[in-house]
mmCIF file of C-alpha atoms in Angstrom:
data_model
loop_
_atom_site.group_PDB
_atom_site.id
_atom_site.type_symbol
_atom_site.label_atom_id
_atom_site.label_comp_id
_atom_site.label_asym_id
_atom_site.label_seq_id
_atom_site.Cartn_x
_atom_site.Cartn_y
_atom_site.Cartn_z
ATOM 1 C CA MET A 694 144.138 98.092 95.517
ATOM 2 C CA PRO A 695 142.071 95.063 94.629
ATOM 3 C CA GLY A 696 142.635 91.846 96.684
ATOM 4 C CA TYR A 697 140.845 88.657 97.623
ATOM 5 C CA TRP A 698 138.165 88.754 100.255
ATOM 6 C CA GLN A 699 135.800 86.505 102.072
ATOM 7 C CA LEU A 700 132.410 87.926 103.292
ATOM 8 C CA SER A 701 131.278 87.024 106.690
ATOM 9 C CA ALA A 702 128.354 88.463 108.636
ATOM 10 C CA GLY A 703 127.943 88.559 112.443
ATOM 11 C CA VAL A 704 124.425 89.703 113.722
ATOM 12 C CA ARG A 705 124.335 91.025 117.271
ATOM 13 C CA ASP A 706 122.181 93.669 118.654
ATOM 14 C CA ALA A 707 122.973 95.749 115.411
ATOM 15 C CA MET A 708 124.158 94.069 112.376
ATOM 16 C CA THR A 709 127.832 94.455 111.521
ATOM 17 C CA LEU A 710 129.899 93.254 108.398
ATOM 18 C CA THR A 711 133.440 92.261 108.641
ATOM 19 C CA LEU A 712 135.741 91.394 105.779
ATOM 20 C CA THR A 713 138.974 88.940 106.201
ATOM 21 C CA ARG A 714 141.348 88.881 103.499
ATOM 22 C CA THR A 715 142.180 85.312 102.443
ATOM 23 C CA PRO A 716 144.373 85.229 99.365
ATOM 24 C CA GLY A 717 143.716 82.385 97.083
ATOM 25 C CA SER A 718 139.942 82.076 98.088
ATOM 26 C CA GLY A 719 138.963 82.946 94.585
ATOM 27 C CA PHE A 720 136.024 85.482 95.813
ATOM 28 C CA THR A 721 136.886 89.086 94.779
ATOM 29 C CA VAL A 722 135.477 91.848 96.638
ATOM 30 C CA GLU A 723 135.331 95.464 95.287
ATOM 31 C CA PRO A 724 134.532 97.784 97.991
ATOM 32 C CA MET A 725 132.311 101.022 97.430
ATOM 33 C CA ARG A 726 132.403 104.440 98.821
ATOM 34 C CA ALA A 727 129.398 106.097 100.067
ATOM 35 C CA GLY A 728 128.751 108.254 96.887
ATOM 36 C CA GLU A 729 129.085 105.162 94.685
ATOM 37 C CA LEU A 730 126.774 102.913 96.866
ATOM 38 C CA ALA A 731 124.254 105.738 97.167
ATOM 39 C CA ARG A 732 124.190 106.183 93.130
ATOM 40 C CA ARG A 733 123.842 102.376 92.612
ATOM 41 C CA SER A 734 121.163 101.883 95.091
ATOM 42 C CA GLY A 735 119.205 105.022 94.184
ATOM 43 C CA THR A 736 119.488 106.564 97.693
ATOM 44 C CA THR A 737 121.236 109.497 99.343
ATOM 45 C CA ILE A 738 124.432 109.572 101.462
ATOM 46 C CA ARG A 739 122.305 111.093 104.094
ATOM 47 C CA ALA A 740 120.180 108.017 104.148
ATOM 48 C CA LEU A 741 122.976 105.898 104.291
ATOM 49 C CA ARG A 742 124.198 107.672 107.302
ATOM 50 C CA TYR A 743 120.882 106.794 108.864
ATOM 51 C CA TYR A 744 120.960 103.268 108.024
ATOM 52 C CA GLU A 745 124.667 103.024 109.499
ATOM 53 C CA SER A 746 123.270 104.729 112.633
ATOM 54 C CA VAL A 747 120.688 102.145 113.451
ATOM 55 C CA GLY A 748 122.849 99.384 112.566
ATOM 56 C CA LEU A 749 121.271 98.126 109.265
ATOM 57 C CA VAL A 750 124.164 98.909 106.918
ATOM 58 C CA VAL A 751 127.710 99.174 108.520
ATOM 59 C CA PRO A 752 130.719 99.989 106.552
ATOM 60 C CA ARG A 753 134.451 99.637 107.257
ATOM 61 C CA ARG A 754 136.311 102.688 108.372
ATOM 62 C CA LEU A 755 139.615 103.119 106.552
ATOM 63 C CA ALA A 756 142.758 104.692 108.087
ATOM 64 C CA ASN A 757 141.956 108.031 106.190
ATOM 65 C CA GLY A 758 138.495 108.133 107.799
ATOM 66 C CA TYR A 759 136.517 107.043 104.656
ATOM 67 C CA ARG A 760 133.715 104.587 104.722
ATOM 68 C CA GLU A 761 134.005 101.465 102.398
ATOM 69 C CA TYR A 762 130.923 99.266 101.890
ATOM 70 C CA ASP A 763 131.025 95.673 100.613
ATOM 71 C CA PRO A 764 128.994 94.521 97.547
ATOM 72 C CA ILE A 765 126.022 93.150 99.671
ATOM 73 C CA ALA A 766 125.463 96.493 100.964
ATOM 74 C CA GLU A 767 123.872 97.486 97.718
ATOM 75 C CA ARG A 768 121.404 94.572 98.204
ATOM 76 C CA LEU A 769 120.523 95.615 101.636
ATOM 77 C CA VAL A 770 119.972 99.285 100.770
ATOM 78 C CA VAL A 771 117.678 98.366 97.874
ATOM 79 C CA GLN A 772 115.549 95.938 100.166
ATOM 80 C CA ILE A 773 115.379 98.667 102.775
ATOM 81 C CA ARG A 774 114.154 101.227 100.152
ATOM 82 C CA GLU A 775 111.603 98.547 98.596
ATOM 83 C CA LEU A 776 110.089 97.771 101.940
ATOM 84 C CA THR A 777 109.796 101.466 103.245
ATOM 85 C CA ALA A 778 108.019 102.270 99.812
ATOM 86 C CA LEU A 779 105.420 99.705 101.037
ATOM 87 C CA GLY A 780 104.831 101.487 104.212
ATOM 88 C CA LEU A 781 107.113 99.627 106.522
ATOM 89 C CA SER A 782 109.240 101.883 108.876
ATOM 90 C CA VAL A 783 113.105 101.504 108.471
ATOM 91 C CA GLU A 784 113.159 99.331 111.873
ATOM 92 C CA GLU A 785 110.577 96.912 110.532
ATOM 93 C CA THR A 786 113.001 96.125 107.650
ATOM 94 C CA ARG A 787 115.573 94.661 110.179
ATOM 95 C CA PRO A 788 114.396 91.007 109.785
ATOM 96 C CA PHE A 789 114.798 91.208 106.122
ATOM 97 C CA VAL A 790 118.243 92.729 106.283
ATOM 98 C CA GLU A 791 119.515 90.591 108.966
ATOM 99 C CA SER A 792 118.485 87.529 106.960
ATOM 100 C CA ILE A 793 120.036 88.624 103.786
ATOM 101 C CA ALA A 794 123.330 89.659 105.757
ATOM 102 C CA ALA A 795 123.556 86.259 107.339
ATOM 103 C CA GLY A 796 123.454 84.587 103.959
ATOM 104 C CA ALA A 797 119.970 83.194 104.075
ATOM 105 C CA ASP A 798 118.406 82.093 100.622
ATOM 106 C CA GLU A 799 115.223 83.520 99.385
ATOM 107 C CA SER A 800 113.047 81.072 101.125
ATOM 108 C CA ASP A 801 114.407 81.785 104.374
ATOM 109 C CA VAL A 802 113.955 85.508 103.851
ATOM 110 C CA ARG A 803 110.302 85.042 102.889
ATOM 111 C CA ALA A 804 109.765 82.769 105.945
ATOM 112 C CA ALA A 805 111.436 85.510 108.233
ATOM 113 C CA ALA A 806 109.352 88.394 106.649
ATOM 114 C CA LEU A 807 105.796 86.869 107.170
ATOM 115 C CA GLU A 808 105.523 88.115 110.834
ATOM 116 C CA THR A 809 106.730 91.556 109.777
ATOM 117 C CA TYR A 810 104.166 91.666 106.954
ATOM 118 C CA ARG A 811 101.172 90.548 109.286
ATOM 119 C CA SER A 812 102.360 93.205 111.855
ATOM 120 C CA ALA A 813 102.609 95.992 109.212
ATOM 121 C CA ILE A 814 99.229 94.925 107.874
ATOM 122 C CA ALA A 815 97.595 95.250 111.374
ATOM 123 C CA GLY A 816 99.278 98.355 111.818
ATOM 124 C CA LEU A 817 97.980 99.919 108.652
ATOM 125 C CA GLN A 818 94.523 98.603 109.388
ATOM 126 C CA THR A 819 94.501 100.507 112.711
ATOM 127 C CA ARG A 820 95.872 103.536 110.916
ATOM 128 C CA ILE A 821 93.114 103.310 108.380
ATOM 129 C CA GLY A 822 90.450 103.074 110.945
ATOM 130 C CA GLN A 823 92.025 106.377 112.668
ATOM 131 C CA LEU A 824 92.195 108.074 109.363
ATOM 132 C CA THR A 825 88.516 107.146 108.448
ATOM 133 C CA ALA A 826 87.269 108.489 111.768
ATOM 134 C CA GLN A 827 89.201 111.800 111.318
ATOM 135 C CA ARG A 828 87.803 112.138 107.808
ATOM 136 C CA ASP A 829 84.250 111.539 108.928
ATOM 137 C CA ALA A 830 84.804 114.179 111.550
ATOM 138 C CA LEU A 831 86.064 116.758 109.025
ATOM 139 C CA GLU A 832 83.272 115.849 106.669
ATOM 140 C CA ALA A 833 80.868 116.875 109.208
ATOM 141 C CA ARG A 834 82.581 120.078 110.035
ATOM 142 C CA LEU A 835 82.907 120.888 106.274
ATOM 143 C CA ALA A 836 79.155 120.293 105.815
ATOM 144 C CA LEU A 837 78.465 122.434 108.850
ATOM 145 C CA ALA A 838 80.853 125.432 107.461
ATOM 146 C CA SER A 839 79.773 125.053 103.787
ATOM 147 C CA THR A 840 76.022 124.284 103.849
ATOM 148 C CA VAL A 841 74.498 125.494 100.652
ATOM 149 C CA VAL A 842 70.845 125.040 101.639
ATOM 150 C CA ASP A 843 69.071 127.899 103.235
ATOM 151 C CA PHE A 844 67.260 125.835 105.897
ATOM 152 C CA GLY A 845 65.353 128.958 106.943
ATOM 153 C CA ASP A 846 63.709 128.887 103.588
ATOM 154 C CA LEU A 847 63.253 125.062 103.633
ATOM 155 C CA VAL A 848 61.227 125.079 106.852
ATOM 156 C CA GLY A 849 57.608 125.787 106.157
ATOM 157 C CA ARG A 850 57.967 124.527 102.533
ATOM 158 C CA GLU A 851 55.503 121.905 101.288
ATOM 159 C CA LEU A 852 56.725 118.548 99.995
ATOM 160 C CA PRO A 853 55.922 117.740 96.324
ATOM 161 C CA ASP A 854 52.787 116.188 95.225
ATOM 162 C CA GLU A 855 54.683 113.011 94.269
ATOM 163 C CA GLN A 856 53.779 109.257 94.818
ATOM 164 C CA VAL A 857 56.254 106.795 95.428
ATOM 165 C CA PHE A 858 56.340 103.117 96.622
ATOM 166 C CA ALA A 859 57.985 102.162 100.011
ATOM 167 C CA THR A 860 59.668 98.840 100.664
ATOM 168 C CA ASN A 861 56.549 97.503 102.329
ATOM 169 C CA GLY A 862 54.713 97.882 99.023
ATOM 170 C CA ASP A 863 52.546 100.850 100.161
ATOM 171 C CA ALA A 864 52.176 103.883 98.019
ATOM 172 C CA VAL A 865 53.293 107.078 99.770
ATOM 173 C CA ASN A 866 52.530 110.454 98.864
ATOM 174 C CA TYR A 867 55.122 113.124 100.062
ATOM 175 C CA ARG A 868 52.552 115.870 100.180
ATOM 176 C CA HIS A 869 49.953 113.299 102.029
ATOM 177 C CA LEU A 870 52.016 111.272 104.526
ATOM 178 C CA GLY A 871 49.267 111.270 107.053
ATOM 179 C CA PRO A 872 48.048 113.185 110.177
ATOM 180 C CA GLY A 873 50.657 114.131 112.839
ATOM 181 C CA ARG A 874 54.315 114.322 112.729
ATOM 182 C CA THR A 875 56.467 112.349 110.178
ATOM 183 C CA ILE A 876 60.073 111.652 110.770
ATOM 184 C CA LEU A 877 61.858 111.305 107.432
ATOM 185 C CA PHE A 878 65.443 110.669 107.950
ATOM 186 C CA ILE A 879 67.574 110.868 104.588
ATOM 187 C CA TYR A 880 70.980 109.147 104.302
ATOM 188 C CA PRO A 881 73.475 108.529 101.465
ATOM 189 C CA LEU A 882 73.744 104.758 101.059
ATOM 190 C CA THR A 883 74.412 101.667 102.948
ATOM 191 C CA GLY A 884 76.733 98.634 102.016
ATOM 192 C CA ARG A 885 75.298 95.453 100.983
ATOM 193 C CA HIS A 886 75.954 92.753 103.438
ATOM 194 C CA GLY A 887 79.211 90.758 102.606
ATOM 195 C CA VAL A 888 80.027 92.822 99.576
ATOM 196 C CA ASP A 889 82.510 95.793 99.372
ATOM 197 C CA LEU A 890 81.453 99.026 97.976
ATOM 198 C CA ARG A 891 83.170 100.155 94.685
ATOM 199 C CA ASP A 892 86.004 102.478 94.968
ATOM 200 C CA GLY A 893 84.746 106.046 95.402
ATOM 201 C CA LEU A 894 81.735 105.164 97.314
ATOM 202 C CA LEU A 895 83.710 104.623 100.366
ATOM 203 C CA GLU A 896 84.476 108.323 100.443
ATOM 204 C CA ILE A 897 80.979 108.949 101.744
ATOM 205 C CA PRO A 898 81.257 109.020 105.395
ATOM 206 C CA GLY A 899 79.572 106.025 107.087
ATOM 207 C CA ALA A 900 78.971 104.284 103.871
ATOM 208 C CA ARG A 901 79.784 100.712 105.038
ATOM 209 C CA ALA A 902 77.628 100.432 107.954
ATOM 210 C CA PRO A 903 73.762 101.542 108.132
ATOM 211 C CA GLU A 904 74.168 102.748 111.649
ATOM 212 C CA GLN A 905 71.438 105.479 111.480
ATOM 213 C CA VAL A 906 68.972 102.954 110.011
ATOM 214 C CA ARG A 907 69.592 100.494 112.835
ATOM 215 C CA TRP A 908 69.394 103.275 115.586
ATOM 216 C CA PHE A 909 65.860 104.522 113.974
ATOM 217 C CA ARG A 910 65.015 100.815 114.161
ATOM 218 C CA ASP A 911 66.017 100.371 117.864
ATOM 219 C CA HIS A 912 64.346 103.480 119.040
ATOM 220 C CA HIS A 913 61.262 103.324 116.784
ATOM 221 C CA GLY A 914 58.905 102.630 119.834
ATOM 222 C CA GLU A 915 60.225 105.533 121.646
ATOM 223 C CA LEU A 916 59.783 107.853 118.682
ATOM 224 C CA LEU A 917 56.308 106.945 118.404
ATOM 225 C CA THR A 918 55.622 107.393 122.186
ATOM 226 C CA ALA A 919 57.465 110.826 121.981
ATOM 227 C CA GLY A 920 54.988 111.938 119.412
ATOM 228 C CA ALA A 921 56.006 110.833 116.028
ATOM 229 C CA ALA A 922 53.134 109.321 114.031
ATOM 230 C CA ARG A 923 55.473 107.351 111.619
ATOM 231 C CA VAL A 924 58.987 107.150 110.369
ATOM 232 C CA PHE A 925 60.487 106.798 106.968
ATOM 233 C CA GLY A 926 64.014 106.296 105.830
ATOM 234 C CA LEU A 927 65.062 107.664 102.231
ATOM 235 C CA SER A 928 67.937 107.418 100.056
ATOM 236 C CA ALA A 929 68.826 107.345 96.409
ATOM 237 C CA GLN A 930 69.385 103.627 96.092
ATOM 238 C CA SER A 931 67.077 101.419 94.085
ATOM 239 C CA ALA A 932 63.911 99.684 95.504
ATOM 240 C CA GLY A 933 65.535 96.306 95.481
ATOM 241 C CA TYR A 934 68.573 97.376 97.259
ATOM 242 C CA GLN A 935 66.351 99.111 99.913
ATOM 243 C CA GLN A 936 63.972 96.001 100.252
ATOM 244 C CA GLU A 937 67.002 93.937 100.859
ATOM 245 C CA LEU A 938 68.233 96.137 103.536
ATOM 246 C CA ALA A 939 64.786 96.268 105.265
ATOM 247 C CA HIS A 940 64.536 92.640 105.191
ATOM 248 C CA GLN A 941 68.173 92.103 106.551
ATOM 249 C CA LEU A 942 67.642 94.573 109.462
ATOM 250 C CA CYS A 943 63.826 93.527 110.214
ATOM 251 C CA LEU A 944 62.805 97.138 110.121
ATOM 252 C CA GLN A 945 59.661 98.128 111.759
ATOM 253 C CA TYR A 946 59.296 101.190 109.466
ATOM 254 C CA PRO A 947 59.416 101.418 105.572
ATOM 255 C CA LEU A 948 62.357 102.733 103.511
ATOM 256 C CA ILE A 949 61.540 104.894 100.332
ATOM 257 C CA PRO A 950 63.878 104.633 97.365
ATOM 258 C CA ASP A 951 64.589 107.848 95.449
ATOM 259 C CA PRO A 952 67.026 107.089 92.706
ATOM 260 C CA ARG A 953 65.824 110.007 90.661
ATOM 261 C CA LEU A 954 66.488 112.495 93.611
ATOM 262 C CA THR A 955 62.932 113.809 93.295
ATOM 263 C CA LEU A 956 62.802 115.185 96.799
ATOM 264 C CA ALA A 957 66.227 116.859 96.297
ATOM 265 C CA ALA A 958 64.980 118.636 93.036
ATOM 266 C CA ALA A 959 61.873 119.741 94.857
ATOM 267 C CA LEU A 960 63.315 121.121 98.121
ATOM 268 C CA GLY A 961 66.999 121.817 96.978
ATOM 269 C CA LEU A 962 68.317 119.182 99.423
ATOM 270 C CA PRO A 963 71.940 118.756 99.690
ATOM 271 C CA THR A 964 73.676 115.902 97.760
ATOM 272 C CA HIS A 965 77.095 114.311 97.395
ATOM 273 C CA THR A 966 78.738 112.867 94.126
ATOM 274 C CA ALA A 967 81.123 109.814 94.331
ATOM 275 C CA ALA A 968 82.080 107.205 91.796
ATOM 276 C CA GLY A 969 80.071 109.056 89.083
ATOM 277 C CA ARG A 970 76.728 108.873 91.031
ATOM 278 C CA THR A 971 74.838 111.307 93.174
ATOM 279 C CA PHE A 972 73.636 110.615 96.696
ATOM 280 C CA TYR A 973 71.842 112.529 99.341
ATOM 281 C CA ARG A 974 73.696 113.984 102.440
ATOM 282 C CA ARG A 975 72.468 113.064 105.697
ATOM 283 C CA LEU A 976 69.562 115.208 107.099
ATOM 284 C CA THR A 977 66.263 114.587 108.874
ATOM 285 C CA LEU A 978 63.003 116.316 108.155
ATOM 286 C CA VAL A 979 60.017 116.485 110.604
ATOM 287 C CA VAL A 980 57.050 116.869 108.277
ATOM 288 C CA THR A 981 53.539 117.884 109.620
ATOM 289 C CA GLY A 982 50.566 118.344 107.205
ATOM 290 C CA GLY A 983 52.873 117.917 104.169
ATOM 291 C CA VAL A 984 55.027 120.912 105.314
ATOM 292 C CA VAL A 985 58.643 120.779 106.665
ATOM 293 C CA GLU A 986 58.286 121.660 110.394
ATOM 294 C CA HIS A 987 61.988 121.139 111.263
ATOM 295 C CA VAL A 988 65.329 120.224 109.893
ATOM 296 C CA PHE A 989 68.283 118.355 111.329
ATOM 297 C CA HIS A 990 71.440 119.052 109.511
ATOM 298 C CA PRO A 991 74.274 118.375 109.588
ATOM 299 C CA ILE A 992 74.312 115.189 111.438
ATOM 300 C CA PRO A 993 77.789 114.654 112.949
ATOM 301 C CA ALA A 994 76.953 111.440 114.788
ATOM 302 C CA PRO A 995 74.636 109.214 112.520
ATOM 303 C CA PRO A 996 74.518 106.237 114.783
ATOM 304 C CA THR A 997 73.188 108.333 117.847
ATOM 305 C CA HIS A 998 71.099 110.824 115.619
ATOM 306 C CA ALA A 999 67.751 109.129 116.821
ATOM 307 C CA ASN A 1000 68.420 110.304 120.301
ATOM 308 C CA GLU A 1001 68.613 113.952 119.053
ATOM 309 C CA VAL A 1002 65.353 113.520 117.318
ATOM 310 C CA LEU A 1003 63.707 111.924 120.591
ATOM 311 C CA ARG A 1004 64.840 114.959 122.652
ATOM 312 C CA TRP A 1005 63.415 117.376 119.996
ATOM 313 C CA LEU A 1006 60.154 115.457 120.009
ATOM 314 C CA HIS A 1007 60.014 115.707 123.802
ATOM 315 C CA ARG A 1008 60.630 119.379 123.867
ATOM 316 C CA THR A 1009 57.941 120.041 121.186
ATOM 317 C CA ALA A 1010 55.477 117.611 122.343
ATOM 318 C CA PRO A 1011 51.676 118.420 122.085
ATOM 319 C CA GLY A 1012 50.852 121.140 124.506
ATOM 320 C CA ARG A 1013 54.251 122.509 124.148
ATOM 321 C CA PRO A 1014 54.716 123.462 120.494
ATOM 322 C CA SER A 1015 57.695 125.338 119.503
ATOM 323 C CA ALA A 1016 56.835 128.872 118.725
ATOM 324 C CA ARG A 1017 58.770 128.587 115.298
ATOM 325 C CA GLY A 1018 56.676 125.575 114.336
ATOM 326 C CA SER A 1019 53.395 127.306 115.355
ATOM 327 C CA ARG A 1020 54.311 130.236 113.236
ATOM 328 C CA ILE A 1021 55.256 128.123 110.167
ATOM 329 C CA ARG A 1022 51.915 126.331 110.441
ATOM 330 C CA ALA A 1023 50.024 129.586 110.647
ATOM 331 C CA THR A 1024 51.752 131.061 107.846
ATOM 332 C CA THR A 1025 51.346 128.008 105.718
ATOM 333 C CA ARG A 1026 47.563 127.858 106.444
ATOM 334 C CA ALA A 1027 47.327 131.557 105.502
ATOM 335 C CA LYS A 1028 48.987 130.953 102.225
ATOM 336 C CA ARG A 1029 46.832 128.069 101.248
ATOM 337 C CA ASN A 1030 43.652 130.222 101.965
ATOM 338 C CA GLU A 1031 44.963 132.976 99.652
#
C-alpha cells in the first residue's frame, strides 16, 4: 500500500539505506521488488544479489521475506553498470555509489571520482604493459612455430645485384658489400620520437622503441673486434625516416631503407602486414662475399640480439670457421665456376 516516506542514507563500512515513514512529508516513495529493479536497470537478479552482498545496494526485508528497493537503487545500479563497462571493478565503484546514496550533487560525485579514475587508469596502464609483453612473447613463439622461409635454402644464396643508398649517402650494392663479414640486421619499423604510431602499427612487436638499433650501436665496436667488417640496419621505412633515426641515435653504422621490399622479393624473407602496409619481420643475415653465410631467425629478444651475434662471431672467428659456412662458400665458388 503506497505511503509517504522520507529517504535517508547512512554510510558505514557498507552502505545501507533506511526509510522512515513520515505522513505529510509530501515525498512519495514507490518501492520496487528485485525483478522490477533488474528490469528497469538492465541487470539481473543475480547481479543485484552480488551488489547486496558487498554492501553497495541494500534492500529492505519485508515480513514475508521479500526484498524491496527504494527508487534511488535504480540510479545506483545503473551507475555501477556504467562504470564496470568502462573497466572498473565493482569495488572501485564504491566512492560513486556512496556519494550518490549520501545525497551528493553531481559536482561532488565528480570530485569524489577523480582519484578512482586515476587509480583505474594506472591499473589499466600496468595491465597493458603486461599484455604487450605477453603478446610479444607469443609473437616470437608464433614466428618460431610457423616460419615459412626455408632457411636451409636461404643460407648460401647470393644477394641481389641491386644498388641502394644508405643513410650516410653512400651507394651500397647488396651483392658487393665489401670484403669480410657483413652483419645485416633487418627489423620492421621504429616509432618517430614524440609521435605515436598509427593504430595497427602497434600490433608489430617492439614497434615503439628501436631497442635493436640501439644495441647494435652500443655493441658496434665489439662486433668489429669479433670479426665483423661492417654493420647495416635495414627496414622498409623511407629514407627520410631512416636518416632521422640515424641522426637521433647517433649511429656509427648506416641504415638502408627498402620501402619496395627488394631484398624480401629476392630472397623470400618473412614479412608482416599491418595498417595496410608490409614490413619486414626481424632477422639478421651474416653475408660474406655477397652470399648468405648465416641466418638469425626468429629473434625473441631484440634488445639483446647483438650479444647473440657477438657469441656467434666469436665461435666462428677466422681460424675457427664453421664447417657449414666453409661448405657453403666452397659450394658457391664451385657454382660460379661452372
